[in-house]
Coordinates of C-alpha atoms and ligand atoms in Angstrom, one line a residue:
T27 CA 0.0 0.0 0.0
H28 CA 1.2 3.5 -0.9
F29 CA 0.6 6.7 1.0
G30 CA -0.3 8.1 -2.4
F31 CA 1.6 11.3 -1.8
E32 CA 1.8 11.9 -5.5
N33 CA -1.9 12.6 -5.6
V34 CA -2.0 14.7 -2.4
P35 CA -2.9 18.3 -3.0
E36 CA -0.3 20.9 -1.7
S37 CA -2.8 22.1 0.9
E38 CA -2.9 18.6 2.5
K39 CA 0.8 17.8 2.2
E40 CA 1.6 19.5 5.4
S41 CA -0.8 17.5 7.5
R42 CA 0.2 14.3 5.9
V43 CA 3.9 15.0 6.6
G44 CA 2.8 15.9 10.1
A45 CA 1.1 12.5 10.5
V46 CA 4.3 10.7 9.2
F47 CA 6.6 12.4 11.7
S48 CA 4.2 12.0 14.7
S49 CA 4.0 8.4 13.9
V50 CA 7.7 7.8 13.6
A51 CA 8.9 10.2 16.4
S52 CA 9.5 7.6 19.1
S53 CA 11.3 5.1 16.8
Y54 CA 13.0 7.8 14.7
D55 CA 16.5 7.6 16.0
T56 CA 16.7 3.8 16.0
M57 CA 15.2 3.7 12.5
N58 CA 17.8 6.2 11.2
D59 CA 20.5 3.9 12.4
L60 CA 19.0 0.8 10.8
M61 CA 18.0 2.4 7.5
S62 CA 21.2 4.1 6.9
L63 CA 23.4 1.4 8.4
Y64 CA 24.7 4.0 10.8
I65 CA 26.0 6.1 8.0
H66 CA 23.7 9.1 8.8
R67 CA 25.9 9.7 11.8
L68 CA 29.0 10.1 9.7
W69 CA 27.2 12.4 7.3
K70 CA 26.0 14.6 10.2
D71 CA 29.5 14.6 11.7
R72 CA 30.9 15.7 8.3
F73 CA 28.2 18.3 7.9
V74 CA 28.8 20.0 11.2
R75 CA 32.6 19.8 11.0
S76 CA 32.5 21.4 7.5
L77 CA 30.6 24.3 9.0
N78 CA 32.9 24.8 11.9
P79 CA 30.3 26.4 14.1
G80 CA 31.1 28.7 17.0
L81 CA 33.5 31.6 17.3
H82 CA 37.0 30.5 16.4
P83 CA 40.4 32.1 16.5
T84 CA 40.2 33.3 12.9
T85 CA 36.8 35.0 13.6
A86 CA 38.4 36.7 16.7
T87 CA 41.4 38.1 14.8
T88 CA 39.4 39.4 11.9
T89 CA 37.2 41.3 14.3
S90 CA 38.4 44.7 15.5
S91 CA 39.6 44.5 19.1
S92 CA 37.4 47.3 20.3
S93 CA 34.2 45.2 19.7
P94 CA 34.6 41.6 21.0
P95 CA 32.9 39.1 18.7
Q96 CA 29.3 38.4 19.7
P97 CA 28.2 34.8 20.4
Q98 CA 26.6 33.2 17.4
T99 CA 23.0 32.3 17.1
L100 CA 22.7 29.1 15.2
L101 CA 19.3 27.9 13.9
D102 CA 18.7 24.2 13.2
I103 CA 15.5 24.0 11.1
A104 CA 13.5 20.8 11.0
G105 CA 15.8 19.9 13.9
G106 CA 13.7 16.9 14.9
T107 CA 15.3 15.0 17.7
G108 CA 18.3 17.2 18.0
D109 CA 21.1 15.3 16.1
I110 CA 22.4 18.4 14.4
A111 CA 21.9 20.8 17.3
F112 CA 23.9 18.6 19.8
R113 CA 26.7 18.3 17.3
L114 CA 26.7 22.1 16.7
L115 CA 27.0 22.8 20.4
S116 CA 29.7 20.1 20.9
H117 CA 31.8 21.4 18.0
A118 CA 31.5 25.0 19.1
T119 CA 32.4 24.1 22.7
D120 CA 35.0 21.3 22.3
I121 CA 36.7 22.4 19.1
N122 CA 36.4 26.2 19.2
N123 CA 36.3 26.7 23.0
D124 CA 33.1 28.8 22.4
T125 CA 30.9 28.4 25.4
M126 CA 28.6 31.2 24.5
S127 CA 27.1 30.5 21.1
R128 CA 23.6 29.1 21.2
V129 CA 21.3 26.9 19.1
I130 CA 17.7 27.2 18.4
V131 CA 16.1 23.9 17.3
S132 CA 13.0 24.5 15.3
D133 CA 10.6 21.9 14.0
I134 CA 7.0 21.9 12.9
N135 CA 6.2 18.7 14.8
P136 CA 5.7 18.7 18.6
A137 CA 6.2 14.9 18.9
M138 CA 9.7 15.2 17.3
L139 CA 10.6 18.2 19.5
S140 CA 9.6 16.4 22.6
E141 CA 11.7 13.4 21.7
G142 CA 14.6 15.9 21.2
K143 CA 14.0 17.5 24.5
K144 CA 14.0 14.1 26.2
R145 CA 17.3 13.2 24.5
S146 CA 18.8 16.5 25.5
L147 CA 18.6 15.4 29.1
E148 CA 21.4 13.0 28.4
T149 CA 23.6 15.8 26.9
P150 CA 25.7 18.5 28.6
W151 CA 23.1 21.0 27.3
A152 CA 20.2 19.9 29.4
G153 CA 18.6 22.9 30.9
S154 CA 21.2 25.2 29.4
E155 CA 20.1 28.5 27.8
R156 CA 22.4 27.6 24.9
L157 CA 19.7 25.2 23.7
S158 CA 16.1 26.2 23.0
W159 CA 13.2 24.5 21.2
V160 CA 10.7 26.2 19.0
E161 CA 7.7 24.8 17.2
A162 CA 7.4 26.5 13.8
N163 CA 6.9 25.9 10.1
A164 CA 10.2 26.6 8.2
E165 CA 8.1 28.5 5.6
R166 CA 7.1 31.1 8.2
L167 CA 9.6 31.8 10.9
S168 CA 7.6 34.7 12.4
M169 CA 9.2 34.4 15.8
L170 CA 12.6 35.4 14.3
D171 CA 13.7 38.9 13.4
D172 CA 15.3 39.7 10.0
A173 CA 19.1 39.4 10.0
S174 CA 19.3 37.7 13.4
I175 CA 20.9 34.3 12.6
D176 CA 24.6 33.5 11.9
L177 CA 24.2 29.9 10.7
Y178 CA 21.0 28.2 9.4
T179 CA 21.2 24.4 9.1
V180 CA 18.6 22.0 7.8
A181 CA 19.3 18.3 7.7
F182 CA 17.0 15.8 5.9
G183 CA 14.2 18.3 6.4
I184 CA 13.7 20.5 3.3
R185 CA 12.4 17.7 1.1
N186 CA 9.4 17.4 3.4
F187 CA 8.5 21.1 3.1
T188 CA 5.4 21.9 1.0
N189 CA 7.0 25.1 -0.4
K190 CA 10.7 24.7 -0.4
Q191 CA 11.3 28.0 -2.2
A192 CA 9.4 29.9 0.6
A193 CA 11.6 28.2 3.2
L194 CA 14.7 29.2 1.4
E195 CA 13.5 32.8 1.2
E196 CA 12.7 32.7 4.9
A197 CA 16.2 31.4 5.6
F198 CA 17.6 34.4 3.6
R199 CA 15.4 36.8 5.6
V200 CA 16.5 35.6 9.1
L201 CA 20.2 35.3 8.2
K202 CA 22.6 38.2 8.9
P203 CA 24.6 39.5 6.0
G204 CA 27.5 37.1 5.7
G205 CA 25.4 34.4 7.4
I206 CA 25.5 30.8 6.1
F207 CA 22.7 28.6 4.8
A208 CA 23.7 24.9 5.0
C209 CA 21.6 21.9 3.9
L210 CA 22.3 18.2 4.3
E211 CA 19.8 16.2 2.2
F212 CA 19.4 13.0 0.2
S213 CA 20.4 13.6 -3.3
K214 CA 21.1 11.9 -6.6
V215 CA 23.6 9.1 -7.0
G216 CA 25.9 9.5 -10.1
N217 CA 27.3 6.0 -10.3
R218 CA 24.8 3.5 -12.0
L219 CA 26.0 0.5 -10.0
L220 CA 25.8 2.2 -6.7
N221 CA 22.5 3.7 -7.7
G222 CA 21.1 0.3 -8.4
V223 CA 22.1 -1.1 -5.1
Y224 CA 20.9 2.0 -3.3
K225 CA 17.5 2.0 -5.0
R226 CA 17.0 -1.7 -4.2
W227 CA 17.8 -1.0 -0.6
S228 CA 15.6 2.1 -0.3
F229 CA 12.5 0.8 -2.1
G230 CA 12.9 -2.8 -0.9
A231 CA 14.4 -2.8 2.6
I232 CA 13.4 0.5 4.1
P233 CA 9.6 0.1 4.0
L234 CA 10.1 -3.5 5.2
I235 CA 12.3 -2.4 8.2
G236 CA 9.7 0.3 8.8
Q237 CA 7.0 -2.3 9.0
L238 CA 8.9 -4.7 11.2
V239 CA 10.6 -2.3 13.6
A240 CA 8.3 0.7 13.7
G241 CA 5.1 -1.1 12.7
D242 CA 4.6 1.6 10.1
R243 CA 5.3 0.7 6.4
E244 CA 3.5 3.7 4.9
S245 CA 5.5 6.4 6.6
Y246 CA 8.7 4.9 5.5
Q247 CA 7.4 4.4 2.0
Y248 CA 6.6 8.1 2.0
L249 CA 10.2 8.9 3.1
V250 CA 11.6 6.9 0.3
E251 CA 9.3 8.5 -2.3
S252 CA 10.1 12.0 -1.0
I253 CA 13.8 11.3 -1.6
E254 CA 13.0 10.3 -5.2
K255 CA 11.2 13.5 -5.9
F256 CA 13.8 15.9 -4.4
P257 CA 15.7 17.9 -7.0
S258 CA 19.2 17.0 -8.2
Q259 CA 22.3 18.7 -6.7
R260 CA 22.5 21.1 -9.6
E261 CA 18.8 22.0 -9.6
F262 CA 18.9 22.6 -5.8
V263 CA 21.8 25.1 -6.3
G264 CA 19.5 27.0 -8.6
M265 CA 16.8 27.2 -5.9
I266 CA 19.3 28.4 -3.3
E267 CA 20.5 31.1 -5.7
Q268 CA 17.0 32.0 -6.5
A269 CA 16.4 32.9 -2.9
G270 CA 19.3 35.4 -3.1
F271 CA 22.2 33.4 -1.8
M272 CA 25.7 33.3 -3.3
V273 CA 26.9 29.7 -3.8
P274 CA 30.6 29.5 -4.0
E275 CA 32.3 26.7 -6.0
P276 CA 32.3 23.8 -5.4
A277 CA 28.6 24.3 -5.2
W278 CA 27.9 21.1 -3.3
E279 CA 29.7 18.2 -1.7
D280 CA 28.5 14.6 -2.4
L281 CA 28.5 12.2 0.5
T282 CA 28.6 8.4 -0.2
G283 CA 28.5 8.9 -4.0
G284 CA 25.6 11.4 -3.8
I285 CA 23.2 9.4 -1.6
A286 CA 23.4 12.6 0.4
A287 CA 24.8 16.0 -0.4
I288 CA 25.8 19.2 1.5
H289 CA 24.8 22.5 -0.1
R290 CA 25.9 25.9 1.2
G291 CA 25.2 29.5 0.4
F292 CA 25.9 32.8 2.0
K293 CA 23.9 35.9 2.3
P294 CA 25.8 38.8 0.7
Ligands
LIG23 N1 17.2 17.2 11.2 C1 16.8 15.9 11.9 C2 17.8 14.8 11.6 O1 18.6 15.1 10.7 O2 17.8 13.8 12.1 C3 15.4 15.5 11.6 C4 15.1 15.1 10.1 S1 13.5 14.4 9.9 C5 13.8 13.3 8.5 C6 12.5 15.7 9.1 C7 12.0 16.7 10.1 O3 11.4 17.8 9.3 C8 10.9 16.2 10.9 O4 11.2 16.3 12.3 C9 9.6 17.0 10.5 O5 8.7 17.2 11.6 C10 10.3 18.3 10.0 N2 9.4 19.1 9.1 C11 8.7 18.6 8.1 N3 8.0 19.7 7.5 C12 8.5 20.8 8.2 C13 8.2 22.2 8.0 N4 7.4 22.6 7.1 N5 8.8 23.1 8.8 C14 9.7 22.6 9.8 N6 9.9 21.3 10.0 C15 9.4 20.4 9.2

């Protein structure tokens, strides 16, 4: 049985996506490990390391000594259960000795956020004002001022948005000039052999694992289909530029042959 998302009108997509993530929230982290054979952890590590969040020595020396650099405000959109947020804070603290910069985790789904809050109790950031949780649709971040964010991250989130271009424009609005937009998302595999293996895994094994482990085949079927429909690396660069960002070369970084990709842009 299919979720039949192809035939879902735009107006209903949001609530269908909501139902998917409410259903998968409690098993989400386990399922990620199983479905990706733990590789999503490596991609997320790579993503955060490549962004080098937090104030670092180079930031400090390029800023005039009269005005000490301000702590950064990092925004993790579609932050779900906190995987990216925890990594951002760990990197800022452990690698850059930045104990001030803070992360706002935002997600449209309260069930995902409450899983994240629960998980945060086992991190050093439990109860810290460096970590906050906000329920919001990425297409309308009305709680955030213009030009208030230093780094915007979105990992495996944007393909679920009804209006991706609106979300990119909202990212542009909330970022400060010089601020970075960074996206980690499933993408297109170049190599035919790898693509064959990958497609067989995703269309065959993932819905089955979803059924057996999470008791929910349809949600995982949806996730696989949404990956299929997401634009190619090159097309997505065009959408980022369309929102006003500058995309420096190389315009993206493929991970595991393009199963996932990192895109970055900065607000001029
Ligand atoms: N970033 C996390 C990670 O990498 O593990 C979670 C990714 S999860 C696959 C996708 C998330 O996107 C879900 O938590 C879902 O609720 C959220 N989401 C879907 N549509 C959204 C929207 N319009 N605005 C904000 N978040 C949304």
